[in-house]
Short mmCIF file of N, CA and C in Angstrom, two decimals:
data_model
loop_
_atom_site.label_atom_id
_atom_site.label_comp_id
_atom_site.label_asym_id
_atom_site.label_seq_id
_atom_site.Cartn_x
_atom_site.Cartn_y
_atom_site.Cartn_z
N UNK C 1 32.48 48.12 -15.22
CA UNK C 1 33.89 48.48 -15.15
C UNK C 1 34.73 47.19 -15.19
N UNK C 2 35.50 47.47 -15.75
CA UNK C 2 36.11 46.10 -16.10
C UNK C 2 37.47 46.19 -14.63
N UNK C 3 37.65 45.01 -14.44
CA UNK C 3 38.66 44.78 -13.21
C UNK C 3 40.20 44.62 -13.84
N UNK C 4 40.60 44.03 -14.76
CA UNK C 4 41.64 43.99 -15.21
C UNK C 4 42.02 45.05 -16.83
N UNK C 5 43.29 45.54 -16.49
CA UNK C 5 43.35 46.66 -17.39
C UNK C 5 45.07 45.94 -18.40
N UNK C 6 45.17 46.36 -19.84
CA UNK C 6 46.66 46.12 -20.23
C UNK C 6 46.95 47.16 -21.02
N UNK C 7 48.16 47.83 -20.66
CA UNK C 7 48.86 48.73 -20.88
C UNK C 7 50.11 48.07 -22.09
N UNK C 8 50.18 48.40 -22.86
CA UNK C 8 51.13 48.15 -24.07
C UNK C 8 52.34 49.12 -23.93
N UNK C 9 53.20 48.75 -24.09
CA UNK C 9 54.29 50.02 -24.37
C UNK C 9 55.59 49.20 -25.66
N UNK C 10 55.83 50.36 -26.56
CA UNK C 10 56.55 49.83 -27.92
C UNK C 10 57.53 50.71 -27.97
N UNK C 11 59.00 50.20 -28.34
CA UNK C 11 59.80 50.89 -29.03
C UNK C 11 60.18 50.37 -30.15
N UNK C 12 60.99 50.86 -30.66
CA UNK C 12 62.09 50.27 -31.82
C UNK C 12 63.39 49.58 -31.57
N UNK C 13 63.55 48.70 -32.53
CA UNK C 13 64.27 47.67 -31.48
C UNK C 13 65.76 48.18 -32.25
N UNK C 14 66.53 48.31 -31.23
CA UNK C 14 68.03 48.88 -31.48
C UNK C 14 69.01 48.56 -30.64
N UNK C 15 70.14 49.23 -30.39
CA UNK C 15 71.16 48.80 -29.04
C UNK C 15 70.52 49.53 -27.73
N UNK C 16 71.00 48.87 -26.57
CA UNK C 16 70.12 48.79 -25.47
C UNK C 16 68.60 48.95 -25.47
N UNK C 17 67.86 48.87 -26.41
CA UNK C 17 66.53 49.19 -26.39
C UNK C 17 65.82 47.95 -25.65
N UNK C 18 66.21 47.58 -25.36
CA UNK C 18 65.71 45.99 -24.15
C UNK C 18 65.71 46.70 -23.12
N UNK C 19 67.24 47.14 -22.60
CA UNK C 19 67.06 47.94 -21.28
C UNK C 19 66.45 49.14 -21.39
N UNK C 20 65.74 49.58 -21.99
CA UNK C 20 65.25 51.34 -21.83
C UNK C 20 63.95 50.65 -21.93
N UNK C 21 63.19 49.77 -22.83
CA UNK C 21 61.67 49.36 -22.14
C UNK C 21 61.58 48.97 -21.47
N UNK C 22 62.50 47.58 -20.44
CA UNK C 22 62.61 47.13 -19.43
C UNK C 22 62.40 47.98 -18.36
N UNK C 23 63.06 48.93 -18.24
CA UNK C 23 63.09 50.36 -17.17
C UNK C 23 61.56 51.36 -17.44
N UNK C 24 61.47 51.54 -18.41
CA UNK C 24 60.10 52.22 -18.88
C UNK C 24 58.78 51.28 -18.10
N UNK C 25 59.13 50.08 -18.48
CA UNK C 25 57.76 49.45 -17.87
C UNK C 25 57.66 49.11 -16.26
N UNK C 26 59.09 48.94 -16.15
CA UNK C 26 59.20 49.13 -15.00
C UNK C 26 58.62 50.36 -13.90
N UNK C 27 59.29 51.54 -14.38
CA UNK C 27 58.56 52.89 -14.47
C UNK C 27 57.12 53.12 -13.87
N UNK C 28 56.23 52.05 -15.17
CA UNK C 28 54.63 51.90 -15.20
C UNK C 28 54.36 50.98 -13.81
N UNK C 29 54.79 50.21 -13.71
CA UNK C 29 54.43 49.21 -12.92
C UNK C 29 54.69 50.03 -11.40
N UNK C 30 55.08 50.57 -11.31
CA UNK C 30 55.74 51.17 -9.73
C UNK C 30 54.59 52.20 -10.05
N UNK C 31 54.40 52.95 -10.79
CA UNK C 31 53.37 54.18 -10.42
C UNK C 31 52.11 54.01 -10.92
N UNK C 32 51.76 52.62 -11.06
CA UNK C 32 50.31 52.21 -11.05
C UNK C 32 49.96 50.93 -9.60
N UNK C 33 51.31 51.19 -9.48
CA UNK C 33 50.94 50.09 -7.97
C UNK C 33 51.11 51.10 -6.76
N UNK C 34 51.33 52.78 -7.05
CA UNK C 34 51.20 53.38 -5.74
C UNK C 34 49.98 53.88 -5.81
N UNK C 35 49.09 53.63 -7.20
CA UNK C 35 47.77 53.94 -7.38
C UNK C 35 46.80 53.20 -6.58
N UNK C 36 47.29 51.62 -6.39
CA UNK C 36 46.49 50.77 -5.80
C UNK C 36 46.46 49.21 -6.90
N UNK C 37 47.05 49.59 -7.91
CA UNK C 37 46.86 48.68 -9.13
C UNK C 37 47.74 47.26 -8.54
N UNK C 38 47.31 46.25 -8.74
CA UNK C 38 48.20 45.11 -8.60
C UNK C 38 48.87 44.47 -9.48
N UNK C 39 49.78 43.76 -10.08
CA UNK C 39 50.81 43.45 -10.94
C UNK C 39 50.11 41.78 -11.43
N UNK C 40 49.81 41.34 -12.90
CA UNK C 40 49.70 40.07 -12.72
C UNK C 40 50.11 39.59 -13.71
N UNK C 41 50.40 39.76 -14.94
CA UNK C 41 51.72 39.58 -16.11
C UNK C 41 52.30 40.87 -16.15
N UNK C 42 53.47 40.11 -17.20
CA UNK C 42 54.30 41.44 -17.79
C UNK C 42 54.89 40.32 -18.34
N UNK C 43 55.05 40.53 -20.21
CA UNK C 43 55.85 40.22 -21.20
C UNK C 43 56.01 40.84 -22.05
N UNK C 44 56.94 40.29 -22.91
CA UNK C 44 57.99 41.45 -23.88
C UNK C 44 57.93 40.47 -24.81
N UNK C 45 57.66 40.84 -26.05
CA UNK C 45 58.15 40.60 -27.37
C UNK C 45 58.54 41.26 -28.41
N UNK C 46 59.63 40.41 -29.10
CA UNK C 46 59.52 41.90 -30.62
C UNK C 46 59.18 41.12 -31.50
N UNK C 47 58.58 42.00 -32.51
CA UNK C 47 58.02 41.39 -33.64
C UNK C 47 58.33 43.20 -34.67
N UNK C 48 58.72 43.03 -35.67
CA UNK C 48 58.55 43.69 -37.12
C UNK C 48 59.43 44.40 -36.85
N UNK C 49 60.61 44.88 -35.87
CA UNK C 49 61.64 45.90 -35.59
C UNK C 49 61.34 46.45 -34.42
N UNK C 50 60.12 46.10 -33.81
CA UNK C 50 59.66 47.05 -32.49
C UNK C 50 59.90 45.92 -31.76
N UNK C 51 59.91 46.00 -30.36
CA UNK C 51 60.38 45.43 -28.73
C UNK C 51 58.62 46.16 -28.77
N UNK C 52 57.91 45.45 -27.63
CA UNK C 52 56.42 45.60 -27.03
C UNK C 52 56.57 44.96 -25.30
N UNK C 53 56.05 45.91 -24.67
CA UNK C 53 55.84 44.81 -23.55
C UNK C 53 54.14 45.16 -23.49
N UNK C 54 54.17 44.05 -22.55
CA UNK C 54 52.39 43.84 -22.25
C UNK C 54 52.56 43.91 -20.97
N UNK C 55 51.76 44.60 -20.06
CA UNK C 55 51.66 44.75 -18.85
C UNK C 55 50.35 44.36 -18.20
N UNK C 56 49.70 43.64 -17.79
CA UNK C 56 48.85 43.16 -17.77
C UNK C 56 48.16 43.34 -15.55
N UNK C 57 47.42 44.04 -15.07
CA UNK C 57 47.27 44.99 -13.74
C UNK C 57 45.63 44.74 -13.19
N UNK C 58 45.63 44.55 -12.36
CA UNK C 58 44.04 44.74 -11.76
C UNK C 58 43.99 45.75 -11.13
N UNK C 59 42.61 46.61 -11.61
CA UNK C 59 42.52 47.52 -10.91
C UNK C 59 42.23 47.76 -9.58
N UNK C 60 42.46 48.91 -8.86
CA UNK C 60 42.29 48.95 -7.52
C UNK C 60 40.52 48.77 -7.20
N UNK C 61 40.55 48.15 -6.01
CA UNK C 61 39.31 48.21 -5.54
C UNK C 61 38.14 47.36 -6.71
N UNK C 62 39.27 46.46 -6.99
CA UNK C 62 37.77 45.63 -8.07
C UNK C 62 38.32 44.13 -7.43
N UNK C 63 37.33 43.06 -7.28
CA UNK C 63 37.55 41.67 -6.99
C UNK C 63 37.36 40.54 -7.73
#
């Protein structure tokens, strides 16, 4: 089982679409840390018209 997990999330990049993935991943991050998950990156890039963040989490109960 692998200990560290990354979750991708993509939109299309438009007006406010910074703040609506910002909040989306945000979203992720709060209801994988009431799972037990711990937080250890998170970045955002756009590339080709899409906004991406990378969320990057250890899973619960792994060392």
């Amino acid at each position: 089982m692998k200990a560290v997990e990354i979750f991708r999330l993509r939109m299309t990049f438009g007006p406010n679409s910074s703040e609506a993935i910002r909040k989306e991943a945000e979203d992720l991050i709060n209801e994988k840390h009431y799972k037990g998950y711990r937080l250890i990156t998170t970045s955002f890039t756009i590339e080709g018209g899409k906004i991406y963040a990378f969320i990057t989490m250890k899973r619960p109960n792994t060392y």
